Amino acid sequence: MNLENKVALVTGAGRGIGKGIALSLAKSGADIAFTNRNKTYSDQTKSEIEALGRRCLAFQADVTNVEAIEEMTATVQKTFSKIDILVNNAGVTQDNLFLRMKRDEWDRVLDVNLTGIFNMTKAVIKGMIRQRHGRIINITSVVGFTGNSGQVNYSSAKSGILGFTKSLARELGSRNITCNAIAPGYIETDMTSALNEEQSKYILDQIPLGRMGSVEDIAQAVCFLASDAANYVTGTTLHVNGGMYC
Ligand code: NDP
């Protein structure tokens, strides 16, 4: 996928899937801006992107902090002159059975996973409309489709992303801006490292391809949706889950 002369902004790219996405976009030729919270992870990702010969701006802007996000996007616009691709990847889990789930566990997960996407998209959209080009790619989850015990908050946020994606695609199609989602299955990252042996076996038994996904599996799907090969794709969800849900 050729993304030369493109500028991509990726949230949650300090580690895990977001880092894989940022590196793959950079390998395809894009300059990268990204945000996360932890400076050590951030420095590492930034140096790996720069080692690929791409320009990179790194921020510690929390996606729930509107002021920090606006400051960040203004800096990216000023430095790189534009933002072509926004990848809304930052996400958190705070699992609990519904009967035990506290209101703040609900609020935090909705704030980061869903309202964070609203905040980020608001901050970049005017620039995309002005340049009459843009790609918005939202990372949802297979559990946004299937639900999952202990994840009422997380699966609600991930389902919400689907409505957001479809509605925005309808609103912005006439401006040559596409908006799509990617729904990963179980991917090997810190988020899934807490699974015990029994849980891992249960999950693997449901995956026809017989393995957990890698961050590269998701990153390749992002590169496709960001590229000209996906010019006529909008409002859809690409399932990348080894066949566990179709
Ligand atoms: P990780 O927990 O490994 O990484 C999450 C990243 O998001 C980190 O870089 C973290 O920053 C960043 N982040 C978290 N909260 C915020 C915030 N408020 N503001 C800015 N950055 C933030 O998660 P994964 O890589 O596994 O998941 C990435 C996305 O993929 C998430 O949306 C997740 O829901 C989704 N997903 C993951 C699956 C999986 O199996 N792993 C399956 C389906 C979907 P820091 O490094 O500073 O902590």
mmCIF file of C-alpha atoms and ligand atoms in Angstrom:
data_model
loop_
_atom_site.group_PDB
_atom_site.id
_atom_site.type_symbol
_atom_site.label_atom_id
_atom_site.label_comp_id
_atom_site.label_asym_id
_atom_site.label_seq_id
_atom_site.Cartn_x
_atom_site.Cartn_y
_atom_site.Cartn_z
ATOM 1 C CA MET A 1 0.000 0.000 0.000
ATOM 2 C CA ASN A 2 1.528 3.316 -1.027
ATOM 3 C CA LEU A 3 0.907 6.092 1.511
ATOM 4 C CA GLU A 4 3.737 8.415 0.483
ATOM 5 C CA ASN A 5 3.041 12.109 1.196
ATOM 6 C CA LYS A 6 0.208 11.176 3.553
ATOM 7 C CA VAL A 7 0.005 12.239 7.195
ATOM 8 C CA ALA A 8 -1.562 9.881 9.727
ATOM 9 C CA LEU A 9 -2.610 10.576 13.312
ATOM 10 C CA VAL A 10 -2.930 7.440 15.458
ATOM 11 C CA THR A 11 -4.252 7.321 19.032
ATOM 12 C CA GLY A 12 -2.878 4.853 21.577
ATOM 13 C CA ALA A 13 0.266 4.103 19.571
ATOM 14 C CA GLY A 14 2.654 3.702 22.517
ATOM 15 C CA ARG A 15 2.294 -0.070 22.413
ATOM 16 C CA GLY A 16 0.100 -2.921 21.194
ATOM 17 C CA ILE A 17 -2.102 -2.623 18.129
ATOM 18 C CA GLY A 18 -1.697 1.169 17.857
ATOM 19 C CA LYS A 19 2.084 0.890 17.715
ATOM 20 C CA GLY A 20 1.799 -1.814 15.033
ATOM 21 C CA ILE A 21 -0.542 0.454 13.050
ATOM 22 C CA ALA A 22 1.781 3.463 13.321
ATOM 23 C CA LEU A 23 4.797 1.412 12.197
ATOM 24 C CA SER A 24 2.934 -0.150 9.253
ATOM 25 C CA LEU A 25 1.617 3.218 8.081
ATOM 26 C CA ALA A 26 5.177 4.583 8.322
ATOM 27 C CA LYS A 27 6.558 1.604 6.354
ATOM 28 C CA SER A 28 3.971 2.408 3.665
ATOM 29 C CA GLY A 29 5.369 5.957 3.439
ATOM 30 C CA ALA A 30 3.198 8.085 5.741
ATOM 31 C CA ASP A 31 4.490 10.642 8.233
ATOM 32 C CA ILE A 32 3.086 9.898 11.674
ATOM 33 C CA ALA A 33 1.719 11.790 14.651
ATOM 34 C CA PHE A 34 0.514 9.786 17.598
ATOM 35 C CA THR A 35 -0.625 10.048 21.161
ATOM 36 C CA ASN A 36 -0.590 7.811 24.238
ATOM 37 C CA ARG A 37 -0.142 8.440 27.961
ATOM 38 C CA ASN A 38 3.170 6.849 28.929
ATOM 39 C CA LYS A 39 6.320 8.765 27.867
ATOM 40 C CA THR A 40 8.657 5.736 27.919
ATOM 41 C CA TYR A 41 6.497 3.787 25.456
ATOM 42 C CA SER A 42 6.065 6.950 23.410
ATOM 43 C CA ASP A 43 9.824 7.590 23.059
ATOM 44 C CA GLN A 44 10.360 4.002 21.911
ATOM 45 C CA THR A 45 7.616 4.145 19.252
ATOM 46 C CA LYS A 46 8.853 7.535 18.015
ATOM 47 C CA SER A 47 12.417 6.332 17.552
ATOM 48 C CA GLU A 48 11.250 3.206 15.675
ATOM 49 C CA ILE A 49 9.172 5.356 13.299
ATOM 50 C CA GLU A 50 12.055 7.784 12.715
ATOM 51 C CA ALA A 51 14.384 4.845 12.043
ATOM 52 C CA LEU A 52 12.124 4.069 9.071
ATOM 53 C CA GLY A 53 12.980 7.518 7.648
ATOM 54 C CA ARG A 54 9.597 9.091 8.403
ATOM 55 C CA ARG A 55 8.823 12.276 10.282
ATOM 56 C CA CYS A 56 7.115 11.726 13.637
ATOM 57 C CA LEU A 57 5.434 13.837 16.297
ATOM 58 C CA ALA A 58 4.621 12.198 19.654
ATOM 59 C CA PHE A 59 2.204 13.554 22.264
ATOM 60 C CA GLN A 60 0.910 12.587 25.700
ATOM 61 C CA ALA A 61 -2.617 13.825 25.032
ATOM 62 C CA ASP A 62 -5.382 11.858 26.728
ATOM 63 C CA VAL A 63 -8.222 11.339 24.242
ATOM 64 C CA THR A 64 -10.700 12.408 26.938
ATOM 65 C CA ASN A 65 -8.991 15.797 27.342
ATOM 66 C CA VAL A 66 -10.473 18.076 24.690
ATOM 67 C CA GLU A 67 -8.057 20.928 25.325
ATOM 68 C CA ALA A 68 -4.985 18.671 24.997
ATOM 69 C CA ILE A 69 -6.364 17.130 21.803
ATOM 70 C CA GLU A 70 -7.050 20.494 20.189
ATOM 71 C CA GLU A 71 -3.541 21.647 21.048
ATOM 72 C CA MET A 72 -2.111 18.430 19.585
ATOM 73 C CA THR A 73 -4.062 18.549 16.309
ATOM 74 C CA ALA A 74 -3.193 22.249 15.860
ATOM 75 C CA THR A 75 0.515 21.363 16.230
ATOM 76 C CA VAL A 76 0.217 18.499 13.727
ATOM 77 C CA GLN A 77 -1.605 20.741 11.208
ATOM 78 C CA LYS A 78 1.037 23.450 11.647
ATOM 79 C CA THR A 79 4.005 21.062 11.317
ATOM 80 C CA PHE A 80 2.753 18.716 8.583
ATOM 81 C CA SER A 81 0.188 21.112 6.960
ATOM 82 C CA LYS A 82 -2.557 18.473 6.967
ATOM 83 C CA ILE A 83 -3.958 15.278 8.469
ATOM 84 C CA ASP A 84 -5.088 12.714 5.863
ATOM 85 C CA ILE A 85 -5.719 9.691 8.070
ATOM 86 C CA LEU A 86 -7.092 9.469 11.603
ATOM 87 C CA VAL A 87 -6.895 6.089 13.322
ATOM 88 C CA ASN A 88 -8.976 6.023 16.505
ATOM 89 C CA ASN A 89 -7.318 3.110 18.285
ATOM 90 C CA ALA A 90 -6.896 4.122 21.960
ATOM 91 C CA GLY A 91 -8.965 1.901 24.203
ATOM 92 C CA VAL A 92 -9.170 0.541 27.724
ATOM 93 C CA THR A 93 -11.012 -2.244 29.511
ATOM 94 C CA GLN A 94 -12.299 -2.247 33.071
ATOM 95 C CA ASP A 95 -14.083 -5.578 33.312
ATOM 96 C CA ASN A 96 -16.625 -6.499 35.938
ATOM 97 C CA LEU A 97 -19.841 -8.466 36.088
ATOM 98 C CA PHE A 98 -22.776 -6.113 35.619
ATOM 99 C CA LEU A 99 -24.098 -6.594 39.170
ATOM 100 C CA ARG A 100 -20.747 -5.436 40.532
ATOM 101 C CA MET A 101 -19.934 -2.812 37.919
ATOM 102 C CA LYS A 102 -19.571 0.646 39.369
ATOM 103 C CA ARG A 103 -20.719 3.795 37.628
ATOM 104 C CA ASP A 104 -17.133 5.071 37.316
ATOM 105 C CA GLU A 105 -16.097 1.809 35.543
ATOM 106 C CA TRP A 106 -18.895 2.405 33.041
ATOM 107 C CA ASP A 107 -18.040 6.113 32.618
ATOM 108 C CA ARG A 108 -14.284 5.666 32.137
ATOM 109 C CA VAL A 109 -14.634 2.940 29.499
ATOM 110 C CA LEU A 110 -17.295 4.880 27.575
ATOM 111 C CA ASP A 111 -15.248 8.085 27.874
ATOM 112 C CA VAL A 112 -12.037 6.644 26.424
ATOM 113 C CA ASN A 113 -13.396 4.140 23.892
ATOM 114 C CA LEU A 114 -16.363 6.090 22.499
ATOM 115 C CA THR A 115 -16.300 9.759 23.535
ATOM 116 C CA GLY A 116 -12.556 9.782 22.800
ATOM 117 C CA ILE A 117 -13.401 9.012 19.157
ATOM 118 C CA PHE A 118 -15.932 11.850 19.124
ATOM 119 C CA ASN A 119 -13.297 14.237 20.552
ATOM 120 C CA MET A 120 -10.571 13.211 18.119
ATOM 121 C CA THR A 121 -12.800 13.286 15.055
ATOM 122 C CA LYS A 122 -14.166 16.728 16.003
ATOM 123 C CA ALA A 123 -10.608 18.021 16.224
ATOM 124 C CA VAL A 124 -9.534 16.856 12.732
ATOM 125 C CA ILE A 125 -12.713 17.007 10.696
ATOM 126 C CA LYS A 126 -12.686 20.668 9.653
ATOM 127 C CA GLY A 127 -9.230 20.255 8.118
ATOM 128 C CA MET A 128 -10.343 17.127 6.227
ATOM 129 C CA ILE A 129 -13.418 18.931 4.896
ATOM 130 C CA ARG A 130 -11.262 21.871 3.748
ATOM 131 C CA GLN A 131 -8.830 19.596 1.908
ATOM 132 C CA ARG A 132 -11.709 17.485 0.523
ATOM 133 C CA HIS A 133 -9.992 14.274 1.509
ATOM 134 C CA GLY A 134 -9.853 12.172 4.642
ATOM 135 C CA ARG A 135 -9.796 8.662 6.045
ATOM 136 C CA ILE A 136 -11.202 7.908 9.479
ATOM 137 C CA ILE A 137 -10.593 4.381 10.776
ATOM 138 C CA ASN A 138 -12.087 3.346 14.110
ATOM 139 C CA ILE A 139 -10.934 0.281 16.032
ATOM 140 C CA THR A 140 -13.940 -1.504 17.500
ATOM 141 C CA SER A 141 -13.975 -5.160 18.629
ATOM 142 C CA VAL A 142 -15.585 -8.505 17.940
ATOM 143 C CA VAL A 143 -17.308 -8.120 21.337
ATOM 144 C CA GLY A 144 -19.146 -5.081 19.952
ATOM 145 C CA PHE A 145 -21.001 -7.678 17.846
ATOM 146 C CA THR A 146 -21.135 -10.705 20.135
ATOM 147 C CA GLY A 147 -21.235 -9.118 23.609
ATOM 148 C CA ASN A 148 -19.083 -10.599 26.362
ATOM 149 C CA SER A 149 -19.762 -11.523 29.948
ATOM 150 C CA GLY A 150 -18.031 -9.024 32.261
ATOM 151 C CA GLN A 151 -17.752 -6.393 29.531
ATOM 152 C CA VAL A 152 -21.096 -4.565 29.431
ATOM 153 C CA ASN A 153 -19.218 -1.255 29.473
ATOM 154 C CA TYR A 154 -16.590 -2.182 26.854
ATOM 155 C CA SER A 155 -18.970 -3.967 24.454
ATOM 156 C CA SER A 156 -21.446 -1.062 24.664
ATOM 157 C CA ALA A 157 -18.685 1.381 23.735
ATOM 158 C CA LYS A 158 -17.503 -0.866 20.892
ATOM 159 C CA SER A 159 -21.075 -1.267 19.542
ATOM 160 C CA GLY A 160 -21.488 2.516 19.785
ATOM 161 C CA ILE A 161 -18.489 2.931 17.495
ATOM 162 C CA LEU A 162 -20.416 1.111 14.759
ATOM 163 C CA GLY A 163 -23.299 3.614 14.819
ATOM 164 C CA PHE A 164 -20.808 6.479 14.895
ATOM 165 C CA THR A 165 -18.932 5.040 11.897
ATOM 166 C CA LYS A 166 -22.008 4.422 9.746
ATOM 167 C CA SER A 167 -23.595 7.807 10.469
ATOM 168 C CA LEU A 168 -20.408 9.771 9.881
ATOM 169 C CA ALA A 169 -19.799 7.902 6.608
ATOM 170 C CA ARG A 170 -23.221 9.091 5.419
ATOM 171 C CA GLU A 171 -22.604 12.685 6.514
ATOM 172 C CA LEU A 172 -19.143 13.023 5.011
ATOM 173 C CA GLY A 173 -19.220 10.953 1.833
ATOM 174 C CA SER A 174 -19.972 14.017 -0.286
ATOM 175 C CA ARG A 175 -16.738 15.598 1.039
ATOM 176 C CA ASN A 176 -14.636 12.628 -0.093
ATOM 177 C CA ILE A 177 -14.064 11.520 3.491
ATOM 178 C CA THR A 178 -14.486 7.829 4.267
ATOM 179 C CA CYS A 179 -15.194 6.431 7.712
ATOM 180 C CA ASN A 180 -14.775 2.719 8.435
ATOM 181 C CA ALA A 181 -14.268 0.418 11.393
ATOM 182 C CA ILE A 182 -12.036 -2.573 12.007
ATOM 183 C CA ALA A 183 -13.230 -5.219 14.454
ATOM 184 C CA PRO A 184 -10.294 -7.263 15.751
ATOM 185 C CA GLY A 185 -10.856 -10.649 17.331
ATOM 186 C CA TYR A 186 -8.365 -11.675 20.034
ATOM 187 C CA ILE A 187 -4.974 -10.080 19.352
ATOM 188 C CA GLU A 188 -1.785 -10.730 21.317
ATOM 189 C CA THR A 189 -1.147 -7.503 23.277
ATOM 190 C CA ASP A 190 -0.988 -6.321 26.903
ATOM 191 C CA MET A 191 -4.794 -6.125 26.828
ATOM 192 C CA THR A 192 -5.124 -9.886 26.319
ATOM 193 C CA SER A 193 -2.034 -10.964 28.296
ATOM 194 C CA ALA A 194 -4.172 -11.247 31.453
ATOM 195 C CA LEU A 195 -6.115 -14.218 30.027
ATOM 196 C CA ASN A 196 -5.433 -17.429 31.948
ATOM 197 C CA GLU A 197 -4.732 -20.811 30.294
ATOM 198 C CA GLU A 198 -8.355 -21.916 30.507
ATOM 199 C CA GLN A 199 -9.638 -18.674 28.954
ATOM 200 C CA SER A 200 -7.017 -18.821 26.181
ATOM 201 C CA LYS A 201 -7.978 -22.415 25.345
ATOM 202 C CA TYR A 202 -11.686 -21.512 25.263
ATOM 203 C CA ILE A 203 -10.970 -18.638 22.881
ATOM 204 C CA LEU A 204 -8.617 -20.639 20.621
ATOM 205 C CA ASP A 205 -11.268 -23.358 20.283
ATOM 206 C CA GLN A 206 -13.560 -20.746 18.695
ATOM 207 C CA ILE A 207 -11.029 -19.486 16.123
ATOM 208 C CA PRO A 208 -11.072 -21.462 12.838
ATOM 209 C CA LEU A 209 -7.567 -20.234 11.942
ATOM 210 C CA GLY A 210 -6.401 -21.718 15.267
ATOM 211 C CA ARG A 211 -4.339 -18.803 16.603
ATOM 212 C CA MET A 212 -4.683 -15.395 18.217
ATOM 213 C CA GLY A 213 -4.114 -12.489 15.830
ATOM 214 C CA SER A 214 -0.973 -10.360 15.689
ATOM 215 C CA VAL A 215 -0.810 -6.558 15.724
ATOM 216 C CA GLU A 216 0.395 -6.777 12.116
ATOM 217 C CA ASP A 217 -2.856 -8.540 11.127
ATOM 218 C CA ILE A 218 -4.762 -5.435 12.229
ATOM 219 C CA ALA A 219 -2.169 -2.971 10.919
ATOM 220 C CA GLN A 220 -2.399 -4.420 7.394
ATOM 221 C CA ALA A 221 -6.178 -3.921 7.423
ATOM 222 C CA VAL A 222 -5.681 -0.290 8.488
ATOM 223 C CA CYS A 223 -3.176 0.286 5.663
ATOM 224 C CA PHE A 224 -5.724 -1.084 3.185
ATOM 225 C CA LEU A 225 -8.515 1.216 4.407
ATOM 226 C CA ALA A 226 -6.117 4.180 4.421
ATOM 227 C CA SER A 227 -4.949 3.533 0.860
ATOM 228 C CA ASP A 228 -6.373 4.367 -2.567
ATOM 229 C CA ALA A 229 -7.288 0.678 -2.883
ATOM 230 C CA ALA A 230 -10.197 1.455 -0.523
ATOM 231 C CA ASN A 231 -11.416 4.615 -2.307
ATOM 232 C CA TYR A 232 -14.951 3.217 -2.649
ATOM 233 C CA VAL A 233 -15.211 1.660 0.826
ATOM 234 C CA THR A 234 -17.081 3.599 3.512
ATOM 235 C CA GLY A 235 -19.452 2.965 6.415
ATOM 236 C CA THR A 236 -18.342 -0.625 6.740
ATOM 237 C CA THR A 237 -16.605 -2.851 9.272
ATOM 238 C CA LEU A 238 -13.723 -5.088 8.369
ATOM 239 C CA HIS A 239 -13.681 -8.165 10.634
ATOM 240 C CA VAL A 240 -10.137 -9.367 11.363
ATOM 241 C CA ASN A 241 -10.697 -12.263 13.743
ATOM 242 C CA GLY A 242 -9.446 -15.536 12.248
ATOM 243 C CA GLY A 243 -13.030 -16.519 11.449
ATOM 244 C CA MET A 244 -14.369 -16.551 15.022
ATOM 245 C CA TYR A 245 -17.274 -14.280 14.029
ATOM 246 C CA CYS A 246 -18.549 -13.632 10.508
HETATM 247 P P1 NDP B 1 -3.153 -1.919 24.843
HETATM 248 O O1 NDP B 1 -3.722 -1.849 26.206
HETATM 249 O O2 NDP B 1 -2.024 -2.840 24.566
HETATM 250 O O3 NDP B 1 -2.726 -0.440 24.354
HETATM 251 C C1 NDP B 1 -3.633 0.606 24.458
HETATM 252 C C2 NDP B 1 -2.994 1.885 23.958
HETATM 253 O O4 NDP B 1 -3.971 2.946 24.114
HETATM 254 C C3 NDP B 1 -1.792 2.298 24.784
HETATM 255 O O5 NDP B 1 -0.817 2.890 23.954
HETATM 256 C C4 NDP B 1 -2.348 3.327 25.757
HETATM 257 O O6 NDP B 1 -1.425 4.288 26.198
HETATM 258 C C5 NDP B 1 -3.386 3.997 24.880
HETATM 259 N N1 NDP B 1 -4.417 4.670 25.661
HETATM 260 C C6 NDP B 1 -5.259 4.128 26.557
HETATM 261 N N2 NDP B 1 -6.067 5.061 27.063
HETATM 262 C C7 NDP B 1 -5.724 6.231 26.475
HETATM 263 C C8 NDP B 1 -6.195 7.555 26.570
HETATM 264 N N3 NDP B 1 -7.176 7.872 27.413
HETATM 265 N N4 NDP B 1 -5.625 8.511 25.798
HETATM 266 C C9 NDP B 1 -4.613 8.202 24.964
HETATM 267 N N5 NDP B 1 -4.123 6.960 24.820
HETATM 268 C C10 NDP B 1 -4.675 5.992 25.571
HETATM 269 O O7 NDP B 1 -4.409 -2.243 23.906
HETATM 270 P P2 NDP B 1 -4.469 -2.998 22.488
HETATM 271 O O8 NDP B 1 -3.342 -2.586 21.654
HETATM 272 O O9 NDP B 1 -4.711 -4.425 22.749
HETATM 273 O O10 NDP B 1 -5.849 -2.406 21.921
HETATM 274 C C11 NDP B 1 -5.879 -1.332 20.985
HETATM 275 C C12 NDP B 1 -7.315 -1.153 20.496
HETATM 276 O O11 NDP B 1 -7.785 -2.372 19.925
HETATM 277 C C13 NDP B 1 -8.291 -0.811 21.612
HETATM 278 O O12 NDP B 1 -9.276 0.078 21.127
HETATM 279 C C14 NDP B 1 -8.923 -2.151 21.937
HETATM 280 O O13 NDP B 1 -10.194 -2.003 22.513
HETATM 281 C C15 NDP B 1 -8.986 -2.763 20.561
HETATM 282 N N6 NDP B 1 -9.083 -4.218 20.558
HETATM 283 C C16 NDP B 1 -8.087 -5.007 21.078
HETATM 284 C C17 NDP B 1 -8.187 -6.378 21.042
HETATM 285 C C18 NDP B 1 -7.137 -7.282 21.582
HETATM 286 O O14 NDP B 1 -7.358 -8.509 21.537
HETATM 287 N N7 NDP B 1 -5.982 -6.805 22.026
HETATM 288 C C19 NDP B 1 -9.375 -7.026 20.465
HETATM 289 C C20 NDP B 1 -10.357 -6.118 19.940
HETATM 290 C C21 NDP B 1 -10.196 -4.765 19.990
HETATM 291 P P3 NDP B 1 -0.192 3.900 27.204
HETATM 292 O O15 NDP B 1 0.761 3.096 26.390
HETATM 293 O O16 NDP B 1 0.364 5.205 27.587
HETATM 294 O O17 NDP B 1 -0.796 3.150 28.338
#
